[in-house]
Amino acid sequence: MDTSFQQITVDPTLAEMGKNLNEAMRILEDGHREREEDKEKRRHSRKDIPGPLQGSGQDVAHILQLVQNLMHGNEDEDLQSHRRMQNVGEQGHMALLGHSLAAYISVLDKERLRKLTTRILSDTTLWLCRLFRYENGSAYYHEDDREGLLKVCRLVIHSRFDDYSTEGFNMLYSKQPVIYQSAACRSGLGQHLCNQLGLPLSSLCTVPCNTMFGSQHQMDVALLDRLIKDNVDSGKLPLLLIANAGTPAAGHTDKLGRLKELCAQYSMWLHVEGVNLATLALPYVKSSVMAATQCDSMTLTLGPWLGLPAVPAVTLYRHEDPSLSLAAGLNSSQPVEKLRALPLWLSLQYLGHDGIVERIRHASQLSQRLLDHLTKQTSITTAVEDDLNSPVVVFRFSQTDANSAQSGGPLETLPSNEREIQDTLNRWLGEQLALLVPASGVDIVNLEDEGSCVRFSPLMTAAVLGTKDEDVDMLAERLQEKIPVLISTLRLREEFREEVHRTAALTYIEDLSWPGLGTVRYEMSREEPDESKRQAELEKINSVLLKKLKELDSDLTFSTGPEFGPEKNCVYIGMATEDLDVAEVVEMIATIGREIEENSRLLENMTEVVRKGILEAELQLQKATEEKLMEEGVLRQLPVVGSVLNWFSPVQSSVKGRTFNLAAGSVDSTEPTYSMKAQSTGETPPPTPTSARTKHRLPGQKLFRRSLASSDCVSETSSVGQVEELEKEELREPAPEGREADVQKEPEPEPEQRGETPGEGEQKGKREPEVEGRETENPSILR
């Protein structure tokens, strides 16, 4: 674009403007804009704090640097919430250049400005009407996509109430106008119209969608007919109907042909909006969308469809009276307001007719490509209007039977809690897909009948994010990887709940909004009358428990749950896989919790135990001093006399030391220690609790995983051999102390059975004599 501007010799200001724009975009889009030390300085600087305007002006480079810092200042601090920015290509530069040109053109003389704005407005309107098959239409360009509908409502009011321009709201007393909208319209649209028009909310009538026949996201035409008749009988005036060619959530199209006939019957205005209007530019258009070309007005959002930044939305309408259009604000006598179409005028010329059609066709092909992938997926249901051609694809994970891998039936048959769990899992699925494949642009929508779903609308995102066929294929692959995890988690949730209920030390927390195995809380075994102290101790134990669980070598994720969740002091367990041993997970949580509680109890009693031990030790030391005085006599305690007596007649006194047993809280004598005898009296510390289900693991196997002979990490023969060897080692483990072994000792085989000659056995016995008092841990080594 630099070369084209350099060739302009008529107006050097335009060439300079294009050069400055390219330089500004280069600075703002420079990926290596700062060094690490510059980032560190800016992080601790106070430039982000608003301050007074400087007395001396700044050059353009400094101002652009400030804008760049404000745009990208928090990327390092908030990487997770950072969304991928729109890729501003050459067509985006043309749109941005249009805003700069509009400011420059506005300073021209009035006659030249009038001619230029008229040409720009006429060209853009003609191109759009031909491109989207809307003959003999006029155009209104606006920044807010609701403003065009608002102006159309005013036009209809002026048309239906002759003296409205002079009498105002007094004309509305005789016949109250009514605006009809579908229940599937975007939320807040009708309320916005009533507020801006000064109408009461009773002037807004919401028409429900189909419940028995047809799509559940389409307006019920028969019910609309009855509502209009009731309003006419009550003295109201049906004014305008808002229909959808692609609902905001599911992308379904209303029956526009029947709605147009109904509007003509009652002299109503039909306005259509929606993402499916973009397909009017394609060579082949569905009949349901083609009916939108006969409506009275439609709103087009070309910015997201074509990937154009900062271009206005367009409302195309048909009306014969220009004076009423001027009174409603659809036309303006100010040439500067007509310059809103300049960015779009430049961008449409840059893309051309073929470029515009190709972008819309590419987005439609992406939808069809994903739909073909979804038909091959199990446990995935779609809510598309047409399986053969649907610009918006809405799908969800649905499984009525957690033990099977078949797709579920109607969601109305599911219990309320089961549907809420599936909604939670679908929200998790949408978040994971958006994170793993950001170029796909998928998001999460909540539908009234289906629940939480994942939506793929490339007409709104593909041109902005640069979505390609490879991104759709990757999206399908990531979805296929997540389906087994969803099935396993949904199947194991009930088992996890039952296992927790059978464990005395744990409490199951019912949190249907958590996408994972479940939520559990460890409860203290002892009673604590002080509730505040009990809550503090409970919080401490569960926080330490969560920390220890995170340190385990397992694939499970343990967390504190949502930041603003209703439950506190809980352990939230994440998604599960098929080979998860739920019983081992629950028992491990209970075991670690008991260990933490006992250690905490020991630390609490440590202060009192140490204090009593010190007092007892002082008493025993005082008693030992008195006994020594009685045994040796008073004279031996004198400094000089005692030394002489000890030299002539030494005294053989026995040293009596003391040891403090922290676990038992007692002061014991050190005589057994010095005499190399084991302590036969006194309490011993309680054994550390261990899980009864602790089992040997194969090499590379993580915790809480069942040993499968068909595991991918090892071969079938090697895994079976390892499992058998582990079972033999478990049988050879010594019996616990204080209990007789249940398994009898195997008889020692004869030397001939071992493949040895008697001489070899005797020689081996001589070379490796058994050491008395030592037990061999593995008898197979001696054999």
PDB file of C-alpha atoms in Angstrom, residues 228-437:
ATOM      1  CA  ILE A 228     -52.414 -10.026  16.929  1.00  0.00           C
ATOM      2  CA  LYS A 229     -56.162 -10.675  16.796  1.00  0.00           C
ATOM      3  CA  ASP A 230     -56.455 -10.240  20.556  1.00  0.00           C
ATOM      4  CA  ASN A 231     -54.563  -6.937  20.437  1.00  0.00           C
ATOM      5  CA  VAL A 232     -56.709  -5.658  17.567  1.00  0.00           C
ATOM      6  CA  ASP A 233     -59.874  -6.594  19.449  1.00  0.00           C
ATOM      7  CA  SER A 234     -58.614  -4.729  22.530  1.00  0.00           C
ATOM      8  CA  GLY A 235     -58.069  -1.530  20.521  1.00  0.00           C
ATOM      9  CA  LYS A 236     -54.306  -1.753  20.086  1.00  0.00           C
ATOM     10  CA  LEU A 237     -52.372  -1.160  16.856  1.00  0.00           C
ATOM     11  CA  PRO A 238     -49.947  -3.897  15.647  1.00  0.00           C
ATOM     12  CA  LEU A 239     -46.943  -1.880  14.566  1.00  0.00           C
ATOM     13  CA  LEU A 240     -43.836  -3.950  13.818  1.00  0.00           C
ATOM     14  CA  LEU A 241     -42.595  -7.550  13.900  1.00  0.00           C
ATOM     15  CA  ILE A 242     -38.940  -8.473  14.541  1.00  0.00           C
ATOM     16  CA  ALA A 243     -38.031 -11.799  12.906  1.00  0.00           C
ATOM     17  CA  ASN A 244     -34.767 -13.749  12.829  1.00  0.00           C
ATOM     18  CA  ALA A 245     -32.786 -15.115   9.920  1.00  0.00           C
ATOM     19  CA  GLY A 246     -30.469 -16.913  12.291  1.00  0.00           C
ATOM     20  CA  THR A 247     -31.320 -16.647  15.978  1.00  0.00           C
ATOM     21  CA  PRO A 248     -28.534 -15.254  18.170  1.00  0.00           C
ATOM     22  CA  ALA A 249     -28.075 -18.537  20.053  1.00  0.00           C
ATOM     23  CA  ALA A 250     -28.890 -21.454  17.743  1.00  0.00           C
ATOM     24  CA  GLY A 251     -28.842 -19.815  14.288  1.00  0.00           C
ATOM     25  CA  HIS A 252     -32.338 -20.940  13.214  1.00  0.00           C
ATOM     26  CA  THR A 253     -34.451 -18.989  10.738  1.00  0.00           C
ATOM     27  CA  ASP A 254     -38.099 -18.096  11.282  1.00  0.00           C
ATOM     28  CA  LYS A 255     -40.710 -18.902   8.651  1.00  0.00           C
ATOM     29  CA  LEU A 256     -40.264 -15.572   6.941  1.00  0.00           C
ATOM     30  CA  GLY A 257     -42.663 -16.308   4.091  1.00  0.00           C
ATOM     31  CA  ARG A 258     -45.631 -16.930   6.380  1.00  0.00           C
ATOM     32  CA  LEU A 259     -44.635 -14.039   8.610  1.00  0.00           C
ATOM     33  CA  LYS A 260     -44.587 -11.702   5.593  1.00  0.00           C
ATOM     34  CA  GLU A 261     -48.100 -12.777   4.644  1.00  0.00           C
ATOM     35  CA  LEU A 262     -49.289 -12.200   8.200  1.00  0.00           C
ATOM     36  CA  CYS A 263     -47.701  -8.737   8.314  1.00  0.00           C
ATOM     37  CA  ALA A 264     -49.322  -7.805   5.009  1.00  0.00           C
ATOM     38  CA  GLN A 265     -52.690  -8.902   6.374  1.00  0.00           C
ATOM     39  CA  TYR A 266     -52.443  -6.613   9.411  1.00  0.00           C
ATOM     40  CA  SER A 267     -50.406  -3.809   7.736  1.00  0.00           C
ATOM     41  CA  MET A 268     -47.417  -4.474   9.943  1.00  0.00           C
ATOM     42  CA  TRP A 269     -43.752  -3.725   9.245  1.00  0.00           C
ATOM     43  CA  LEU A 270     -41.457  -6.783   9.033  1.00  0.00           C
ATOM     44  CA  HIS A 271     -37.862  -6.334  10.135  1.00  0.00           C
ATOM     45  CA  VAL A 272     -35.329  -9.206   9.815  1.00  0.00           C
ATOM     46  CA  GLU A 273     -31.914  -9.577  11.365  1.00  0.00           C
ATOM     47  CA  GLY A 274     -29.508 -12.445  11.916  1.00  0.00           C
ATOM     48  CA  VAL A 275     -26.273 -14.032  10.807  1.00  0.00           C
ATOM     49  CA  ASN A 276     -27.884 -16.140   8.062  1.00  0.00           C
ATOM     50  CA  LEU A 277     -28.528 -12.974   6.040  1.00  0.00           C
ATOM     51  CA  ALA A 278     -24.881 -13.174   4.984  1.00  0.00           C
ATOM     52  CA  THR A 279     -25.693 -16.241   2.843  1.00  0.00           C
ATOM     53  CA  LEU A 280     -27.806 -14.009   0.541  1.00  0.00           C
ATOM     54  CA  ALA A 281     -24.534 -13.128  -1.181  1.00  0.00           C
ATOM     55  CA  LEU A 282     -23.927 -16.759  -2.196  1.00  0.00           C
ATOM     56  CA  PRO A 283     -25.035 -18.113  -5.588  1.00  0.00           C
ATOM     57  CA  TYR A 284     -27.348 -20.674  -3.981  1.00  0.00           C
ATOM     58  CA  VAL A 285     -29.526 -19.541  -1.087  1.00  0.00           C
ATOM     59  CA  LYS A 286     -32.034 -21.507   0.962  1.00  0.00           C
ATOM     60  CA  SER A 287     -35.643 -20.606   0.329  1.00  0.00           C
ATOM     61  CA  SER A 288     -36.232 -19.822   4.002  1.00  0.00           C
ATOM     62  CA  VAL A 289     -33.484 -17.175   3.913  1.00  0.00           C
ATOM     63  CA  MET A 290     -34.392 -15.940   0.420  1.00  0.00           C
ATOM     64  CA  ALA A 291     -37.758 -14.816   1.799  1.00  0.00           C
ATOM     65  CA  ALA A 292     -35.880 -12.122   3.748  1.00  0.00           C
ATOM     66  CA  THR A 293     -35.421 -10.181   0.497  1.00  0.00           C
ATOM     67  CA  GLN A 294     -39.152  -9.361   0.579  1.00  0.00           C
ATOM     68  CA  CYS A 295     -39.127  -7.911   4.083  1.00  0.00           C
ATOM     69  CA  ASP A 296     -39.483  -4.208   4.793  1.00  0.00           C
ATOM     70  CA  SER A 297     -36.052  -3.806   6.409  1.00  0.00           C
ATOM     71  CA  MET A 298     -33.019  -5.844   7.440  1.00  0.00           C
ATOM     72  CA  THR A 299     -29.863  -5.178   9.438  1.00  0.00           C
ATOM     73  CA  LEU A 300     -26.470  -6.370   8.158  1.00  0.00           C
ATOM     74  CA  THR A 301     -23.355  -6.572  10.357  1.00  0.00           C
ATOM     75  CA  LEU A 302     -20.603  -6.646   7.750  1.00  0.00           C
ATOM     76  CA  GLY A 303     -17.740  -6.099  10.196  1.00  0.00           C
ATOM     77  CA  PRO A 304     -17.580  -9.634  11.677  1.00  0.00           C
ATOM     78  CA  TRP A 305     -18.762 -11.292   8.444  1.00  0.00           C
ATOM     79  CA  LEU A 306     -15.879  -9.895   6.403  1.00  0.00           C
ATOM     80  CA  GLY A 307     -13.319  -9.311   9.158  1.00  0.00           C
ATOM     81  CA  LEU A 308     -13.436  -5.523   8.829  1.00  0.00           C
ATOM     82  CA  PRO A 309     -12.625  -3.522  11.966  1.00  0.00           C
ATOM     83  CA  ALA A 310     -14.560  -0.397  12.918  1.00  0.00           C
ATOM     84  CA  VAL A 311     -16.995  -0.459   9.996  1.00  0.00           C
ATOM     85  CA  PRO A 312     -20.627   0.509  10.617  1.00  0.00           C
ATOM     86  CA  ALA A 313     -23.632  -1.777  10.533  1.00  0.00           C
ATOM     87  CA  VAL A 314     -26.119  -1.226   7.713  1.00  0.00           C
ATOM     88  CA  THR A 315     -29.922  -1.245   7.786  1.00  0.00           C
ATOM     89  CA  LEU A 316     -31.525  -1.651   4.374  1.00  0.00           C
ATOM     90  CA  TYR A 317     -35.159  -0.521   4.107  1.00  0.00           C
ATOM     91  CA  ARG A 318     -37.841   0.322   1.570  1.00  0.00           C
ATOM     92  CA  HIS A 319     -39.980   3.437   1.922  1.00  0.00           C
ATOM     93  CA  GLU A 320     -41.410   5.838  -0.604  1.00  0.00           C
ATOM     94  CA  ASP A 321     -41.626   9.032   1.463  1.00  0.00           C
ATOM     95  CA  PRO A 322     -38.187  10.643   1.978  1.00  0.00           C
ATOM     96  CA  SER A 323     -39.647  13.262   4.306  1.00  0.00           C
ATOM     97  CA  LEU A 324     -40.733  10.614   6.802  1.00  0.00           C
ATOM     98  CA  SER A 325     -37.315   8.963   6.539  1.00  0.00           C
ATOM     99  CA  LEU A 326     -35.758  12.323   7.299  1.00  0.00           C
ATOM    100  CA  ALA A 327     -38.100  12.833  10.257  1.00  0.00           C
ATOM    101  CA  ALA A 328     -37.248   9.375  11.604  1.00  0.00           C
ATOM    102  CA  GLY A 329     -33.490  10.043  11.302  1.00  0.00           C
ATOM    103  CA  LEU A 330     -32.799   7.529   8.535  1.00  0.00           C
ATOM    104  CA  ASN A 331     -31.679  10.328   6.235  1.00  0.00           C
ATOM    105  CA  SER A 332     -29.551  13.286   7.192  1.00  0.00           C
ATOM    106  CA  SER A 333     -28.955  16.624   5.574  1.00  0.00           C
ATOM    107  CA  GLN A 334     -25.535  16.870   7.173  1.00  0.00           C
ATOM    108  CA  PRO A 335     -22.817  15.687   4.753  1.00  0.00           C
ATOM    109  CA  VAL A 336     -20.470  14.806   7.613  1.00  0.00           C
ATOM    110  CA  GLU A 337     -22.880  12.126   8.872  1.00  0.00           C
ATOM    111  CA  LYS A 338     -22.885  10.559   5.422  1.00  0.00           C
ATOM    112  CA  LEU A 339     -19.146   9.933   5.778  1.00  0.00           C
ATOM    113  CA  ARG A 340     -19.916   6.991   8.069  1.00  0.00           C
ATOM    114  CA  ALA A 341     -20.063   4.858   4.933  1.00  0.00           C
ATOM    115  CA  LEU A 342     -16.514   5.834   3.858  1.00  0.00           C
ATOM    116  CA  PRO A 343     -14.635   2.981   5.663  1.00  0.00           C
ATOM    117  CA  LEU A 344     -17.086   0.471   4.230  1.00  0.00           C
ATOM    118  CA  TRP A 345     -16.852   2.083   0.767  1.00  0.00           C
ATOM    119  CA  LEU A 346     -13.070   1.647   0.748  1.00  0.00           C
ATOM    120  CA  SER A 347     -13.154  -1.918   2.132  1.00  0.00           C
ATOM    121  CA  LEU A 348     -15.774  -3.157  -0.337  1.00  0.00           C
ATOM    122  CA  GLN A 349     -13.737  -1.846  -3.231  1.00  0.00           C
ATOM    123  CA  TYR A 350     -10.594  -3.481  -1.887  1.00  0.00           C
ATOM    124  CA  LEU A 351     -12.250  -6.902  -1.442  1.00  0.00           C
ATOM    125  CA  GLY A 352     -14.372  -6.805  -4.584  1.00  0.00           C
ATOM    126  CA  HIS A 353     -17.473  -8.865  -5.251  1.00  0.00           C
ATOM    127  CA  ASP A 354     -15.565 -12.139  -5.580  1.00  0.00           C
ATOM    128  CA  GLY A 355     -13.602 -11.551  -2.387  1.00  0.00           C
ATOM    129  CA  ILE A 356     -16.749 -10.869  -0.375  1.00  0.00           C
ATOM    130  CA  VAL A 357     -18.535 -13.958  -1.699  1.00  0.00           C
ATOM    131  CA  GLU A 358     -15.446 -16.123  -1.126  1.00  0.00           C
ATOM    132  CA  ARG A 359     -15.227 -15.142   2.547  1.00  0.00           C
ATOM    133  CA  ILE A 360     -18.872 -15.967   3.171  1.00  0.00           C
ATOM    134  CA  ARG A 361     -18.582 -19.233   1.215  1.00  0.00           C
ATOM    135  CA  HIS A 362     -15.498 -20.234   3.207  1.00  0.00           C
ATOM    136  CA  ALA A 363     -17.344 -19.699   6.489  1.00  0.00           C
ATOM    137  CA  SER A 364     -20.281 -21.809   5.293  1.00  0.00           C
ATOM    138  CA  GLN A 365     -17.935 -24.603   4.234  1.00  0.00           C
ATOM    139  CA  LEU A 366     -16.310 -24.588   7.663  1.00  0.00           C
ATOM    140  CA  SER A 367     -19.696 -25.157   9.289  1.00  0.00           C
ATOM    141  CA  GLN A 368     -20.479 -28.027   6.960  1.00  0.00           C
ATOM    142  CA  ARG A 369     -17.046 -29.557   7.572  1.00  0.00           C
ATOM    143  CA  LEU A 370     -17.557 -29.594  11.323  1.00  0.00           C
ATOM    144  CA  LEU A 371     -21.077 -30.949  10.911  1.00  0.00           C
ATOM    145  CA  ASP A 372     -19.698 -33.880   8.908  1.00  0.00           C
ATOM    146  CA  HIS A 373     -17.263 -34.632  11.730  1.00  0.00           C
ATOM    147  CA  LEU A 374     -19.984 -34.471  14.381  1.00  0.00           C
ATOM    148  CA  THR A 375     -22.144 -37.037  12.614  1.00  0.00           C
ATOM    149  CA  LYS A 376     -19.369 -39.577  13.227  1.00  0.00           C
ATOM    150  CA  GLN A 377     -19.047 -38.776  16.936  1.00  0.00           C
ATOM    151  CA  THR A 378     -20.850 -40.783  19.588  1.00  0.00           C
ATOM    152  CA  SER A 379     -22.595 -39.143  22.535  1.00  0.00           C
ATOM    153  CA  ILE A 380     -22.815 -35.847  20.608  1.00  0.00           C
ATOM    154  CA  THR A 381     -26.168 -34.355  19.639  1.00  0.00           C
ATOM    155  CA  THR A 382     -26.612 -31.341  17.378  1.00  0.00           C
ATOM    156  CA  ALA A 383     -29.277 -28.637  17.400  1.00  0.00           C
ATOM    157  CA  VAL A 384     -28.894 -27.461  13.801  1.00  0.00           C
ATOM    158  CA  GLU A 385     -31.781 -26.369  11.604  1.00  0.00           C
ATOM    159  CA  ASP A 386     -30.629 -28.250   8.503  1.00  0.00           C
ATOM    160  CA  ASP A 387     -28.137 -31.104   8.491  1.00  0.00           C
ATOM    161  CA  LEU A 388     -27.154 -30.338   4.897  1.00  0.00           C
ATOM    162  CA  ASN A 389     -26.614 -26.595   5.206  1.00  0.00           C
ATOM    163  CA  SER A 390     -26.382 -24.789   8.538  1.00  0.00           C
ATOM    164  CA  PRO A 391     -24.160 -21.721   8.938  1.00  0.00           C
ATOM    165  CA  VAL A 392     -24.284 -22.108  12.746  1.00  0.00           C
ATOM    166  CA  VAL A 393     -23.459 -25.456  14.381  1.00  0.00           C
ATOM    167  CA  VAL A 394     -24.626 -26.037  17.946  1.00  0.00           C
ATOM    168  CA  PHE A 395     -23.758 -29.319  19.645  1.00  0.00           C
ATOM    169  CA  ARG A 396     -23.547 -30.806  23.121  1.00  0.00           C
ATOM    170  CA  PHE A 397     -22.464 -33.912  24.956  1.00  0.00           C
ATOM    171  CA  SER A 398     -25.611 -35.854  25.827  1.00  0.00           C
ATOM    172  CA  GLN A 399     -25.784 -39.246  27.481  1.00  0.00           C
ATOM    173  CA  THR A 400     -28.884 -40.453  29.261  1.00  0.00           C
ATOM    174  CA  ASP A 401     -27.263 -43.754  30.272  1.00  0.00           C
ATOM    175  CA  ALA A 402     -23.808 -43.282  31.774  1.00  0.00           C
ATOM    176  CA  ASN A 403     -22.985 -46.966  31.345  1.00  0.00           C
ATOM    177  CA  SER A 404     -23.433 -46.921  27.574  1.00  0.00           C
ATOM    178  CA  ALA A 405     -21.823 -44.908  24.840  1.00  0.00           C
ATOM    179  CA  GLN A 406     -24.999 -44.185  22.907  1.00  0.00           C
ATOM    180  CA  SER A 407     -26.296 -40.670  22.446  1.00  0.00           C
ATOM    181  CA  GLY A 408     -29.055 -39.590  24.767  1.00  0.00           C
ATOM    182  CA  GLY A 409     -32.689 -38.984  23.969  1.00  0.00           C
ATOM    183  CA  PRO A 410     -34.754 -35.886  24.679  1.00  0.00           C
ATOM    184  CA  LEU A 411     -33.449 -33.930  27.604  1.00  0.00           C
ATOM    185  CA  GLU A 412     -36.942 -33.553  29.014  1.00  0.00           C
ATOM    186  CA  THR A 413     -36.771 -37.192  30.143  1.00  0.00           C
ATOM    187  CA  LEU A 414     -33.717 -36.554  32.292  1.00  0.00           C
ATOM    188  CA  PRO A 415     -33.974 -35.741  35.999  1.00  0.00           C
ATOM    189  CA  SER A 416     -33.263 -32.135  36.874  1.00  0.00           C
ATOM    190  CA  ASN A 417     -29.990 -32.895  38.622  1.00  0.00           C
ATOM    191  CA  GLU A 418     -28.812 -35.141  35.770  1.00  0.00           C
ATOM    192  CA  ARG A 419     -29.465 -32.399  33.238  1.00  0.00           C
ATOM    193  CA  GLU A 420     -27.663 -29.857  35.384  1.00  0.00           C
ATOM    194  CA  ILE A 421     -24.655 -32.171  35.602  1.00  0.00           C
ATOM    195  CA  GLN A 422     -24.605 -32.542  31.816  1.00  0.00           C
ATOM    196  CA  ASP A 423     -24.867 -28.763  31.432  1.00  0.00           C
ATOM    197  CA  THR A 424     -21.848 -28.417  33.692  1.00  0.00           C
ATOM    198  CA  LEU A 425     -19.880 -30.946  31.665  1.00  0.00           C
ATOM    199  CA  ASN A 426     -20.808 -29.171  28.424  1.00  0.00           C
ATOM    200  CA  ARG A 427     -19.615 -25.854  29.806  1.00  0.00           C
ATOM    201  CA  TRP A 428     -16.317 -27.534  30.683  1.00  0.00           C
ATOM    202  CA  LEU A 429     -16.173 -29.030  27.181  1.00  0.00           C
ATOM    203  CA  GLY A 430     -16.708 -25.640  25.553  1.00  0.00           C
ATOM    204  CA  GLU A 431     -14.027 -24.019  27.693  1.00  0.00           C
ATOM    205  CA  GLN A 432     -11.539 -26.773  26.887  1.00  0.00           C
ATOM    206  CA  LEU A 433     -12.191 -26.613  23.142  1.00  0.00           C
ATOM    207  CA  ALA A 434     -11.884 -22.826  23.118  1.00  0.00           C
ATOM    208  CA  LEU A 435      -8.587 -23.115  24.997  1.00  0.00           C
ATOM    209  CA  LEU A 436      -7.133 -25.931  22.888  1.00  0.00           C
ATOM    210  CA  VAL A 437      -8.249 -24.545  19.508  1.00  0.00           C
TER     211      VAL A 437
END
